[in-house]
Short mmCIF file of N, CA and C in Angstrom, two decimals:
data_model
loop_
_atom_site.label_atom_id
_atom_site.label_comp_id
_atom_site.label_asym_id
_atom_site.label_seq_id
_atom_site.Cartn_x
_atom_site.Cartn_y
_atom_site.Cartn_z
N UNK A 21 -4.06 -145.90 34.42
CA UNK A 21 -4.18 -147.30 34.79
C UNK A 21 -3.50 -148.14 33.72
N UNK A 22 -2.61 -148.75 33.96
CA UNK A 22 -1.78 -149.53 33.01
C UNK A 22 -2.88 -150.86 32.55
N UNK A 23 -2.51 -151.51 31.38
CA UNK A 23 -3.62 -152.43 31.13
C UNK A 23 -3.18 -153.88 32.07
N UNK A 24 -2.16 -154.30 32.30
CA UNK A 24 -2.49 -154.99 33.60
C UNK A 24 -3.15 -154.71 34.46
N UNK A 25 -3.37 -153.33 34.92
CA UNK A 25 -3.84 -153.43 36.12
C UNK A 25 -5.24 -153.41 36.15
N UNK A 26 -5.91 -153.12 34.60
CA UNK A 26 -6.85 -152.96 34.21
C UNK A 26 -7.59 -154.02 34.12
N UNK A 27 -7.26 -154.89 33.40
CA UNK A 27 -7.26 -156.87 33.16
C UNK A 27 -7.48 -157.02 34.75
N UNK A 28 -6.93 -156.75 35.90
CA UNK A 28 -7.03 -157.65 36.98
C UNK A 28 -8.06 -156.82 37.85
N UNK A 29 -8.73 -155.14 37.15
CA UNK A 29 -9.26 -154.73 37.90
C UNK A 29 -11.10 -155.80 37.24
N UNK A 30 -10.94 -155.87 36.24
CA UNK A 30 -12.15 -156.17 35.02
C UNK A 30 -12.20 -157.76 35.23
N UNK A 31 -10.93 -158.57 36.32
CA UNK A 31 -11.85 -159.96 36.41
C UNK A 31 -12.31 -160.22 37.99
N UNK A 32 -11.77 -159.01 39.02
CA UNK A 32 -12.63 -158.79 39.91
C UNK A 32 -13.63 -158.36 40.21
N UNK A 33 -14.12 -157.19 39.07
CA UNK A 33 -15.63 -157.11 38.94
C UNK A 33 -16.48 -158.21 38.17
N UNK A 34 -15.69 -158.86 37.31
CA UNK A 34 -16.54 -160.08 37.08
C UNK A 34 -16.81 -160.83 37.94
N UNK A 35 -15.77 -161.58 38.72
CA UNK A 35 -15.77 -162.21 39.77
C UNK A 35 -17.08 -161.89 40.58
N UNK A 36 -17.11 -160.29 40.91
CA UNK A 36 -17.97 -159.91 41.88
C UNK A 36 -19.66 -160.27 40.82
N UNK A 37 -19.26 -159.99 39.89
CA UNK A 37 -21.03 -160.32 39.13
C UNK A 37 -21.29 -161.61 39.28
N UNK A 38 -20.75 -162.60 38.99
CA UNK A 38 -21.05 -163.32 39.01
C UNK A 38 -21.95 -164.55 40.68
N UNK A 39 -20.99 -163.47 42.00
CA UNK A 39 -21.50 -163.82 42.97
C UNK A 39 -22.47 -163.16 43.02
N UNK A 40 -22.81 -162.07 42.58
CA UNK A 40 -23.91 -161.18 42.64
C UNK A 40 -25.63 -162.44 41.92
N UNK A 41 -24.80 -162.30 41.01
CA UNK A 41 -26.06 -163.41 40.48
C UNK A 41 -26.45 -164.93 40.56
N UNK A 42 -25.19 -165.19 41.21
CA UNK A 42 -25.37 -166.93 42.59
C UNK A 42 -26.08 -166.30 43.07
N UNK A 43 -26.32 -165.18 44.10
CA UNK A 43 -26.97 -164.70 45.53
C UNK A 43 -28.77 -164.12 44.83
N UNK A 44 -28.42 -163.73 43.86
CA UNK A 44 -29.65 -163.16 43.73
C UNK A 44 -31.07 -163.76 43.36
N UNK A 45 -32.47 -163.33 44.10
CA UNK A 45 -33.44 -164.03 43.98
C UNK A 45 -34.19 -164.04 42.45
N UNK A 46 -35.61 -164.57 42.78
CA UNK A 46 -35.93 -164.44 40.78
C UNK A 46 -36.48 -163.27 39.98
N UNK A 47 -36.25 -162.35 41.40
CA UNK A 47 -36.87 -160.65 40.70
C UNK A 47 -35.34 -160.06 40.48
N UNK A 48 -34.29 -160.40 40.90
CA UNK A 48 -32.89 -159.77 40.40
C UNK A 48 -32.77 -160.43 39.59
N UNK A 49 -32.85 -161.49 39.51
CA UNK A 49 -32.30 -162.74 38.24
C UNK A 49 -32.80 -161.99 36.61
N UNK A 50 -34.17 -162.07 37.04
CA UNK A 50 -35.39 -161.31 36.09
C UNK A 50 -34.68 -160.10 35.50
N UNK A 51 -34.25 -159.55 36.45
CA UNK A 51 -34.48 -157.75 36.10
C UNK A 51 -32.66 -157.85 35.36
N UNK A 52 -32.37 -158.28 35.82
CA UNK A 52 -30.82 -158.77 35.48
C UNK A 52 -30.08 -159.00 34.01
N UNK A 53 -31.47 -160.22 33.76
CA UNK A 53 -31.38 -160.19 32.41
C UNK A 53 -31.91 -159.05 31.27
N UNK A 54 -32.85 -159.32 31.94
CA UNK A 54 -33.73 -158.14 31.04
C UNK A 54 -33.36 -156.70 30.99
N UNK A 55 -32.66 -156.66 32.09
CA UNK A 55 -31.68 -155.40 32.13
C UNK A 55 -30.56 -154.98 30.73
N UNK A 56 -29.91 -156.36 30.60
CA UNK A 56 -28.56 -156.89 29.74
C UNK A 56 -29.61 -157.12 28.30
N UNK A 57 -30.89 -157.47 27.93
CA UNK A 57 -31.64 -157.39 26.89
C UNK A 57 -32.32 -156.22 26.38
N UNK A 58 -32.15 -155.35 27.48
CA UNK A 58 -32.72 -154.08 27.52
C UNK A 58 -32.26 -153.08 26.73
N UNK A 59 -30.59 -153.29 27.13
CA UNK A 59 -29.72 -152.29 26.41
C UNK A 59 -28.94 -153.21 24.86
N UNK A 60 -29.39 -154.01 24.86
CA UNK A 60 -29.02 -154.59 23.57
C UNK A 60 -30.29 -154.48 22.57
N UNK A 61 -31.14 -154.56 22.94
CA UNK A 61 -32.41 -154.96 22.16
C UNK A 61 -32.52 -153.55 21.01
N UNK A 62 -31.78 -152.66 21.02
CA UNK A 62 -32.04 -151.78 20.30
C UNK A 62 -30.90 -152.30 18.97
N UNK A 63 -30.23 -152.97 18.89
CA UNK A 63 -29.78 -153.58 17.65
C UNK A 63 -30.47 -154.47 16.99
N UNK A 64 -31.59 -154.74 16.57
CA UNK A 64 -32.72 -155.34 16.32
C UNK A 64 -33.49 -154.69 16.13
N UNK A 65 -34.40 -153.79 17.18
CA UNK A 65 -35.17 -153.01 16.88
C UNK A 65 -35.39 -151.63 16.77
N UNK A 66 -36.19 -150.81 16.32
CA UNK A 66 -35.78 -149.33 16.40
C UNK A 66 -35.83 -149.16 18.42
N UNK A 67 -35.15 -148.24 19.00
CA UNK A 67 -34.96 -147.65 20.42
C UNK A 67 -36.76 -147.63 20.81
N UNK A 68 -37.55 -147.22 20.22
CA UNK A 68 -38.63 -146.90 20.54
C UNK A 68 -39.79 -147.96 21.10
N UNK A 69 -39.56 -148.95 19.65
CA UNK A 69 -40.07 -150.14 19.94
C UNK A 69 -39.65 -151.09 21.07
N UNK A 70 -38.17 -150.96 21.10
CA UNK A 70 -37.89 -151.89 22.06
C UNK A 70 -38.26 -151.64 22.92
N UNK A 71 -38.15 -150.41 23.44
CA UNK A 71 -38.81 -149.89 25.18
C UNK A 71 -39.95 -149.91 24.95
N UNK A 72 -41.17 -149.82 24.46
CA UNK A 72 -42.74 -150.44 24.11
C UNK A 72 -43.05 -151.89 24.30
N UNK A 73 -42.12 -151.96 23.56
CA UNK A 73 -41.84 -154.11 23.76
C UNK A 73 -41.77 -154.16 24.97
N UNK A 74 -40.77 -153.75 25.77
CA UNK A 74 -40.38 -154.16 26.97
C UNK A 74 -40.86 -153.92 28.23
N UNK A 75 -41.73 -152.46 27.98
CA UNK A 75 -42.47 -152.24 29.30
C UNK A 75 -43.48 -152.92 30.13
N UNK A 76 -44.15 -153.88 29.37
CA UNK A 76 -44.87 -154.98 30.23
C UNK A 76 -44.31 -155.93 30.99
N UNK A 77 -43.09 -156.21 30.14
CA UNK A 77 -42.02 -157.18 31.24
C UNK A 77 -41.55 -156.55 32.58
N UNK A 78 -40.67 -155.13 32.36
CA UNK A 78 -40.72 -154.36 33.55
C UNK A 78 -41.68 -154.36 34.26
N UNK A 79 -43.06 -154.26 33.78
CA UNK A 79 -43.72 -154.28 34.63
C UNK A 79 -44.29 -155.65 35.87
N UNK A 80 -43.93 -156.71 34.80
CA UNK A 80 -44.22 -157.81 35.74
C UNK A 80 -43.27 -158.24 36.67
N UNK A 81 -41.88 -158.12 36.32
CA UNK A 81 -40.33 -157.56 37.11
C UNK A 81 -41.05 -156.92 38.56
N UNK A 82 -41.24 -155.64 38.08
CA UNK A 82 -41.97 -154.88 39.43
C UNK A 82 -42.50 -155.90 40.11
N UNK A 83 -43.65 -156.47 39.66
CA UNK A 83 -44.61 -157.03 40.79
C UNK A 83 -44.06 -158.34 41.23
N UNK A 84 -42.99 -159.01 40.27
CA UNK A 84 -42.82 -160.43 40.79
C UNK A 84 -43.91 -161.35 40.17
N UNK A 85 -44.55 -160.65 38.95
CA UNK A 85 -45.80 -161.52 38.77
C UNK A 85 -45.15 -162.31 37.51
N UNK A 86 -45.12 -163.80 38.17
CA UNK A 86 -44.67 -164.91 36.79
C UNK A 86 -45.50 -164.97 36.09
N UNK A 87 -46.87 -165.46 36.19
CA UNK A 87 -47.82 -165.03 35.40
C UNK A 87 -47.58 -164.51 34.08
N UNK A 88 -47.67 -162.86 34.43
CA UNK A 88 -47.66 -161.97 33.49
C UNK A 88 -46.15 -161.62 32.88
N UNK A 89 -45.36 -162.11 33.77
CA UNK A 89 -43.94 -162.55 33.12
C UNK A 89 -43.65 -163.07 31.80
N UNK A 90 -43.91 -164.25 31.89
CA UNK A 90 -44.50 -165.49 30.83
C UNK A 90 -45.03 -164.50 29.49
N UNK A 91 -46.43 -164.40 29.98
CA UNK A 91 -47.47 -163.70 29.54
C UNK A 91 -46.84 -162.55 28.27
N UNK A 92 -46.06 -161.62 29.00
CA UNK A 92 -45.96 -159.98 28.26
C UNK A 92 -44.42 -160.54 27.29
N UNK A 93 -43.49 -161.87 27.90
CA UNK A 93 -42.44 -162.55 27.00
C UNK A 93 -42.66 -162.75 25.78
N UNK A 94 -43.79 -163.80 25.49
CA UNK A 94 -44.38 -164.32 24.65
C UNK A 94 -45.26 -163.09 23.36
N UNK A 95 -45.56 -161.70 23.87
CA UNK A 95 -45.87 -160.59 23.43
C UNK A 95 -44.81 -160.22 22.38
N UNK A 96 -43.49 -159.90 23.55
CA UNK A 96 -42.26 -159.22 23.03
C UNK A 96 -41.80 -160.24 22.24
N UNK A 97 -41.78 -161.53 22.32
CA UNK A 97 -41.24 -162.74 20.95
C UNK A 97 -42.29 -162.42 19.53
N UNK A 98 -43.62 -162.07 19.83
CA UNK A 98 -44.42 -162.04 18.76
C UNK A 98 -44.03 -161.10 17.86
N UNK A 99 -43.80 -159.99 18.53
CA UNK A 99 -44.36 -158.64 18.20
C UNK A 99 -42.67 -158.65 17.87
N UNK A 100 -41.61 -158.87 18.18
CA UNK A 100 -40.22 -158.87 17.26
C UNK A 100 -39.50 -160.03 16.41
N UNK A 101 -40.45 -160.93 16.16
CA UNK A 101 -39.87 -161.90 15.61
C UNK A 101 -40.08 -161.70 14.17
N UNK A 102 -40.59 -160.28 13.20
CA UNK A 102 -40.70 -160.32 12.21
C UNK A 102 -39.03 -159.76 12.02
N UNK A 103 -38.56 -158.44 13.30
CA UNK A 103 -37.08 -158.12 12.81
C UNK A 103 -36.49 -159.34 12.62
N UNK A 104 -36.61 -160.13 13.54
CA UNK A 104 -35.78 -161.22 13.65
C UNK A 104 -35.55 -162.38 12.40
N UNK A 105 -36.57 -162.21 11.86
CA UNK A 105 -36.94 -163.08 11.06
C UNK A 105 -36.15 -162.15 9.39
N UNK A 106 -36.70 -161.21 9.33
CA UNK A 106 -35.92 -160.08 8.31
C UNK A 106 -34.08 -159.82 8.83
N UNK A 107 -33.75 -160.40 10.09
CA UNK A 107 -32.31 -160.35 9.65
C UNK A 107 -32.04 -158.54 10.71
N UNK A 108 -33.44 -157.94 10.82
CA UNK A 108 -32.96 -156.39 11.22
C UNK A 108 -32.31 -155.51 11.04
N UNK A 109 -31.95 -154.96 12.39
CA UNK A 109 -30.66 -154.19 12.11
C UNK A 109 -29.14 -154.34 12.53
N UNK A 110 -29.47 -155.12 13.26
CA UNK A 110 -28.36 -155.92 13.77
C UNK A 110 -28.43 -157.66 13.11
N UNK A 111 -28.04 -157.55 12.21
CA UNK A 111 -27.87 -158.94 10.87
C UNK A 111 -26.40 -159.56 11.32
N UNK A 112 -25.57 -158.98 11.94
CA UNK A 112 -24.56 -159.17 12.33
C UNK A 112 -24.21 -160.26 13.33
N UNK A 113 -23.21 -160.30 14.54
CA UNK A 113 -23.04 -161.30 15.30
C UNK A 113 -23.39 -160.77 16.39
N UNK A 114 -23.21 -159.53 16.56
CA UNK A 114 -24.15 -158.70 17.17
C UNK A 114 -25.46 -159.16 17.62
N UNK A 115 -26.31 -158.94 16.57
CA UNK A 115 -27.95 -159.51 16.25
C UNK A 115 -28.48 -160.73 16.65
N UNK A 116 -27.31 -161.22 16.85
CA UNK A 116 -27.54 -163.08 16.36
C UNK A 116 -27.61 -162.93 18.18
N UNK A 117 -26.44 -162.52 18.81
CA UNK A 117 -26.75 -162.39 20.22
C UNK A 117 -27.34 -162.15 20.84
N UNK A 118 -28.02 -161.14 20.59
CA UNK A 118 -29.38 -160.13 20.74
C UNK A 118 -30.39 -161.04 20.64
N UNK A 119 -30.77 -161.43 19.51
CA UNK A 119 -31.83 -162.66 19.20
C UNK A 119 -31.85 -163.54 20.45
N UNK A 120 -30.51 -164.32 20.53
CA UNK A 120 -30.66 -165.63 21.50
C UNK A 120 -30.85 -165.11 23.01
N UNK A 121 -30.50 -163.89 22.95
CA UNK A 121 -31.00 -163.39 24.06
C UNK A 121 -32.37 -163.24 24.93
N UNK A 122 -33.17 -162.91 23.59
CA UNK A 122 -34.75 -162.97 23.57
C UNK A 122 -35.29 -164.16 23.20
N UNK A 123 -35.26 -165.13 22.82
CA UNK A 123 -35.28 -166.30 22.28
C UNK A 123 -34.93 -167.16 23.60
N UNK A 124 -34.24 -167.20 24.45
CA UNK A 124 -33.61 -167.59 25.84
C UNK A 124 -34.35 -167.41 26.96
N UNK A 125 -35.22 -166.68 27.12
CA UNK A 125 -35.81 -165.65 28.21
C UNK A 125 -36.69 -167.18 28.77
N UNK A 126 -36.52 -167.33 29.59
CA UNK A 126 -37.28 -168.23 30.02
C UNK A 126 -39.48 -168.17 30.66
N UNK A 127 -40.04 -168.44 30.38
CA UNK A 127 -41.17 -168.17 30.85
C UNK A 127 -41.55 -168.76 31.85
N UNK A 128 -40.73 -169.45 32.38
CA UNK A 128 -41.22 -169.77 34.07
C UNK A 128 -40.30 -168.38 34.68
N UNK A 129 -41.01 -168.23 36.08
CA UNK A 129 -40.97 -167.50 36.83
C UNK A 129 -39.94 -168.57 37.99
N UNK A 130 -38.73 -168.76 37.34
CA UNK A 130 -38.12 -169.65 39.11
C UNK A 130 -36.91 -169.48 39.00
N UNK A 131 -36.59 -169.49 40.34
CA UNK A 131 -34.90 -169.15 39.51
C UNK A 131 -33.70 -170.30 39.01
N UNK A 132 -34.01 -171.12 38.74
CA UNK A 132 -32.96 -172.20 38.67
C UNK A 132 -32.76 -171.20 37.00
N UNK A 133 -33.68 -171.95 36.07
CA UNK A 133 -33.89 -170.98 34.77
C UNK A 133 -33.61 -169.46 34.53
N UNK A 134 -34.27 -168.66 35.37
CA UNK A 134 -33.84 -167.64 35.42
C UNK A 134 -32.41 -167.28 35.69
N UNK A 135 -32.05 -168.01 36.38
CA UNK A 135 -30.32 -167.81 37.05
C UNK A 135 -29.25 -168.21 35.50
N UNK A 136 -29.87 -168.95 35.39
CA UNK A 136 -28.96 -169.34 33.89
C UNK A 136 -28.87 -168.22 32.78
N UNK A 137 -30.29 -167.70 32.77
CA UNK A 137 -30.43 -167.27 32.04
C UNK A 137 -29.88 -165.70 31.59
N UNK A 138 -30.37 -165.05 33.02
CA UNK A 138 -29.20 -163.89 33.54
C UNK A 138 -27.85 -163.88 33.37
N UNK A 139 -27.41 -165.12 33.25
CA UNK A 139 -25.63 -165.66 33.21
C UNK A 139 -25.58 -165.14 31.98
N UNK A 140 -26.50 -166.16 30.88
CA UNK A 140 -26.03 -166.52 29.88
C UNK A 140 -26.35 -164.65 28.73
N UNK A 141 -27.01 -163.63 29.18
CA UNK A 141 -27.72 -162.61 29.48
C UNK A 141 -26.29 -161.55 29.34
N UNK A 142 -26.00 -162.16 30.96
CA UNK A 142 -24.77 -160.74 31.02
C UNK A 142 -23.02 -161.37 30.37
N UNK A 143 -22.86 -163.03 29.67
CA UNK A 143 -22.06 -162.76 28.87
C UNK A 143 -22.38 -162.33 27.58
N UNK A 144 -23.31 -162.72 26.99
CA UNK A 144 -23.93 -162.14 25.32
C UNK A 144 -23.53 -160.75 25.35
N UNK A 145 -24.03 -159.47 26.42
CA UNK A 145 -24.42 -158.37 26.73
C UNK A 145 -22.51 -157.86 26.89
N UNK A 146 -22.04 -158.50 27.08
CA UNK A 146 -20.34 -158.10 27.56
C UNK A 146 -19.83 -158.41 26.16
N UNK A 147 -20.11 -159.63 25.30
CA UNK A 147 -19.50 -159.93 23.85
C UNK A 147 -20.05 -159.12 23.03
N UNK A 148 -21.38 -158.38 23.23
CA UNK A 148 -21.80 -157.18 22.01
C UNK A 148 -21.21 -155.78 22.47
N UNK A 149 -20.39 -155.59 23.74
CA UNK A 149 -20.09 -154.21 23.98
C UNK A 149 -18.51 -154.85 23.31
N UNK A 150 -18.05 -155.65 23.86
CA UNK A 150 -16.88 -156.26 23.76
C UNK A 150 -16.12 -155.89 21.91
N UNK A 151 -17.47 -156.20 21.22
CA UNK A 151 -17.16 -156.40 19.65
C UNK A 151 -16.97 -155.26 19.54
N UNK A 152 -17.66 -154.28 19.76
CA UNK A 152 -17.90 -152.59 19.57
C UNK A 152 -16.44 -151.40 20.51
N UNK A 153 -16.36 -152.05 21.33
CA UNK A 153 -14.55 -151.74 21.89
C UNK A 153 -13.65 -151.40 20.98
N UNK A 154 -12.97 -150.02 20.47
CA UNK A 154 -12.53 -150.20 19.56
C UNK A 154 -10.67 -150.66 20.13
N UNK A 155 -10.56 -150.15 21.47
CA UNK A 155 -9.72 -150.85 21.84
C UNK A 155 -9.20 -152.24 22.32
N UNK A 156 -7.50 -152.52 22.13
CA UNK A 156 -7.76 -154.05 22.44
C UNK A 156 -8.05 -154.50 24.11
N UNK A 157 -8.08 -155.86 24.15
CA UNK A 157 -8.44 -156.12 26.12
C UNK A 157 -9.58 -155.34 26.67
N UNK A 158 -9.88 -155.18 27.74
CA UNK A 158 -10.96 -154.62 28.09
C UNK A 158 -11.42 -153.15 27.88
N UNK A 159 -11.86 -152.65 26.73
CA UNK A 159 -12.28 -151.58 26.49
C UNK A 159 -13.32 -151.00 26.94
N UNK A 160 -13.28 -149.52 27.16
CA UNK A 160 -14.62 -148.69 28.04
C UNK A 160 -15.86 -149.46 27.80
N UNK A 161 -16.29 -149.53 26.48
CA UNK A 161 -17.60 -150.33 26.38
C UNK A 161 -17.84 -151.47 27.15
N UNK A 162 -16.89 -152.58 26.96
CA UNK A 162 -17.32 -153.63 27.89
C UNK A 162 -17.26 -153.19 29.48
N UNK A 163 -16.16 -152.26 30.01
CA UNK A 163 -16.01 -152.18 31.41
C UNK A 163 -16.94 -151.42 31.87
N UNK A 164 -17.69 -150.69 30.78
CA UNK A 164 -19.01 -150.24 31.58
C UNK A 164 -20.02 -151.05 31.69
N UNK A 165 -20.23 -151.63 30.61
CA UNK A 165 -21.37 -152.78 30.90
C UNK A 165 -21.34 -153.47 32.07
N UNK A 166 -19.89 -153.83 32.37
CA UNK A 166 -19.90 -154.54 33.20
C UNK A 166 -19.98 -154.07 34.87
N UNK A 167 -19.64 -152.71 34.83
CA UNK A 167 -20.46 -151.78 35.86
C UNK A 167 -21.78 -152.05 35.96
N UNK A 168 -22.63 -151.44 34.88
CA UNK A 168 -24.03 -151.74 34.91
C UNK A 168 -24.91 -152.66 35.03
N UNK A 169 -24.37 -154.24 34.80
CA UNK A 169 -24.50 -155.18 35.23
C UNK A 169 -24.66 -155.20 36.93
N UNK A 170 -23.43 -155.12 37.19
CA UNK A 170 -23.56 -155.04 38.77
C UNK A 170 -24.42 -154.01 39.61
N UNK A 171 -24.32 -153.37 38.94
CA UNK A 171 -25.11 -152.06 40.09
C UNK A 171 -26.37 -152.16 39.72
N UNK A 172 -26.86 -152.62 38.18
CA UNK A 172 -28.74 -153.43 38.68
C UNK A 172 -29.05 -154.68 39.64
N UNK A 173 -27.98 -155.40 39.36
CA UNK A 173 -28.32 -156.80 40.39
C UNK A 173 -28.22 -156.05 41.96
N UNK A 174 -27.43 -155.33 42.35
CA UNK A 174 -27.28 -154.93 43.66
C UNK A 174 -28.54 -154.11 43.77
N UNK A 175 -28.75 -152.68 42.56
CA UNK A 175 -30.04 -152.09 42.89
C UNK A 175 -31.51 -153.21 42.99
N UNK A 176 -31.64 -153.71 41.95
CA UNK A 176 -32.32 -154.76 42.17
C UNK A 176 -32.98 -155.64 43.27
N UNK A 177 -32.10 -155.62 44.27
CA UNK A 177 -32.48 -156.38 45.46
C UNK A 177 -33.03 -155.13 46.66
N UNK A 178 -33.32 -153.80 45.73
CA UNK A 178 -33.81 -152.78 46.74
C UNK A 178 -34.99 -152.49 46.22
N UNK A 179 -35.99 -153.84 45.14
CA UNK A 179 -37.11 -154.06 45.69
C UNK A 179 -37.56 -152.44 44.18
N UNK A 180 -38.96 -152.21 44.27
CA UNK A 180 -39.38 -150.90 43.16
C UNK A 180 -38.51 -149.90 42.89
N UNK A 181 -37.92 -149.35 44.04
CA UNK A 181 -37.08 -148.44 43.91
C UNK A 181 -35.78 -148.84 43.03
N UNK A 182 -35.36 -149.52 43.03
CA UNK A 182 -33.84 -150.35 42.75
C UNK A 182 -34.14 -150.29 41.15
N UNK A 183 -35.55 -151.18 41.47
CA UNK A 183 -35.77 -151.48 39.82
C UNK A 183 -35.65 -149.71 38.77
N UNK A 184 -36.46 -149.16 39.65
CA UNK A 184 -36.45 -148.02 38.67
C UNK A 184 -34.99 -147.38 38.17
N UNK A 185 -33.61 -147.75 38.90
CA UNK A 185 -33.06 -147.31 39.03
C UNK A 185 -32.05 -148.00 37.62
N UNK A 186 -32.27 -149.38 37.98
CA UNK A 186 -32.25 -150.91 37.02
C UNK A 186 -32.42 -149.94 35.52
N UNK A 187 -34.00 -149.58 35.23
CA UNK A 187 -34.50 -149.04 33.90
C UNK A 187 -33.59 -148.07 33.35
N UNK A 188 -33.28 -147.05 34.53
CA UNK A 188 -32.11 -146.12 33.99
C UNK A 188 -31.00 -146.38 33.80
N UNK A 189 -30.46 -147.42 34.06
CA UNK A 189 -29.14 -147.76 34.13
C UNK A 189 -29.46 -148.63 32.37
N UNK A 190 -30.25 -149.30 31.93
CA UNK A 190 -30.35 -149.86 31.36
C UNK A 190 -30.63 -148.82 29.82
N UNK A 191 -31.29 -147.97 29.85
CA UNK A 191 -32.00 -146.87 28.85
C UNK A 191 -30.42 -145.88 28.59
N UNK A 192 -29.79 -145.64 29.74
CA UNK A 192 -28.67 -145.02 29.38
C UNK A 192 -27.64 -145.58 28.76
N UNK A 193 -27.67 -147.29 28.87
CA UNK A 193 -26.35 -148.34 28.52
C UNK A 193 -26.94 -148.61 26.95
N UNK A 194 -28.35 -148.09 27.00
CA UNK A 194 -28.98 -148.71 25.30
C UNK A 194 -28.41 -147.24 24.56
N UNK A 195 -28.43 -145.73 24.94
CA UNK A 195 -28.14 -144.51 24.34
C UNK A 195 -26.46 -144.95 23.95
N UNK A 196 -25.62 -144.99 25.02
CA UNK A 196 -24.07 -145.46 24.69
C UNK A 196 -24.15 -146.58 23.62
N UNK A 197 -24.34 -147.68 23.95
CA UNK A 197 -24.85 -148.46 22.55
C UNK A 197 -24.79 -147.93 21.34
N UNK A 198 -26.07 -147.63 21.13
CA UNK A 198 -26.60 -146.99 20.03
C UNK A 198 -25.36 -145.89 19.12
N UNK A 199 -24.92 -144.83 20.21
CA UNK A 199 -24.34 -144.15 19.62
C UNK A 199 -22.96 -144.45 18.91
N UNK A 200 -22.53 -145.28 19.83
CA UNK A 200 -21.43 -145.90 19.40
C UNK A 200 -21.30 -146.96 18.09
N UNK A 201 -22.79 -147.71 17.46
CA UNK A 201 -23.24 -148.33 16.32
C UNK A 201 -23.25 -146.89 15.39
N UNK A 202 -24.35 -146.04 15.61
CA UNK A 202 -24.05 -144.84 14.58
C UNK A 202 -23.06 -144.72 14.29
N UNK A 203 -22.67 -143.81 15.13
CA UNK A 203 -20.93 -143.55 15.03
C UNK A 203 -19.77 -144.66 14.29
N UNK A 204 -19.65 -145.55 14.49
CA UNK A 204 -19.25 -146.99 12.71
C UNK A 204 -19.76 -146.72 11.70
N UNK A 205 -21.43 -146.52 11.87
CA UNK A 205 -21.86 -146.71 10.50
C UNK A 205 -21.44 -145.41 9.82
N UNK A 206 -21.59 -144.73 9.99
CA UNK A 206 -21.18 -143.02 9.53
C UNK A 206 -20.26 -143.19 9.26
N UNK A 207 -18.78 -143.71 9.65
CA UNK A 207 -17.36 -144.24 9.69
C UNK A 207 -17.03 -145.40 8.88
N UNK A 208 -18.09 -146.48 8.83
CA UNK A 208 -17.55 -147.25 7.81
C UNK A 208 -17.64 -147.16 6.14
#
């Protein structure tokens, strides 16, 4: 694939995300973001914690419950705002994205907020794969993200099942991540 053709294949799948997340209601919106926070959140925190952190949100994702939406947000701000506050592991511009990411999350349950927020979600989530690209223009890292982006918002709208599918897509985009941060640090 020549990199033109690459460039024009990478702003039609944007294109397509972005209608994806006009169309989508406040449990894709939800899962959307948190999807794109999901697989970042491990530059901040250790892999372990973050998915501990995060499983109450999934869980309120599942049910659609704003409530406990709100509720398990305000948990995951508590319970990581000491990395945040120490700078972490991602101290970088990286981190800083990551942060506003979680810091952003809105605690109403509606989608006007939510819709923004997912936006603002899956560009942060494209500029931290983006930085890590070691190639120039659209490199594997970002063009997968930007796969995975789309195929949670689409799974997403298929309701528990989708979501579960959402978690994996998200746990596997945090392993690529990750390895690809090791892999620098060992190198730099």
């Amino acid at each position: 694939m020549t990199s033109a053709t690459s460039t024009t294949t990478s702003a039609s799948t944007a294109a397509g995300l972005t209608e994806l997340i006009d169309r989508a209601d406040a449990r894709g919106l939800a899962a959307a973001g948190l999807a794109c926070l999901d697989r970042c959140l491990p530059l901040i925190a250790s892999a372990e914690r973050a998915t501990e952190a995060l499983r109450p949100v999934w869980a309120a994702v599942a049910r659609g419950d704003g409530g406990a939406w709100g509720t398990a947000l305000a948990k995951v701000r508590a319970e990581l705002d000491g990395d945040a506050a120490d700078g972490g592991a991602g101290a970088d511009g990286a981190g800083a994205l990551v942060r506003a990411m979680l810091a952003g999350a809105p605690a109403d349950w509606a989608e006007g907020p939510l819709r923004a927020w997912a936006g603002e979600c899956s560009g942060a989530a494209l500029a931290v794969h983006e930085g890590y690209d070691a190639a120039a223009g659209v490199g594997p890292l970002r063009a997968g993200e930007l796969r995975r982006q789309q195929v949670v918002l689409e799974s997403a709208a298929h309701g528990p099942t989708g979501l579960r599918r959402a978690r994996e897509l998200s746990a596997e985009g945090g392993r690529v991540l990750r390895a690809v941060v090791a892999r620098r640090a060992r190198t730099a």
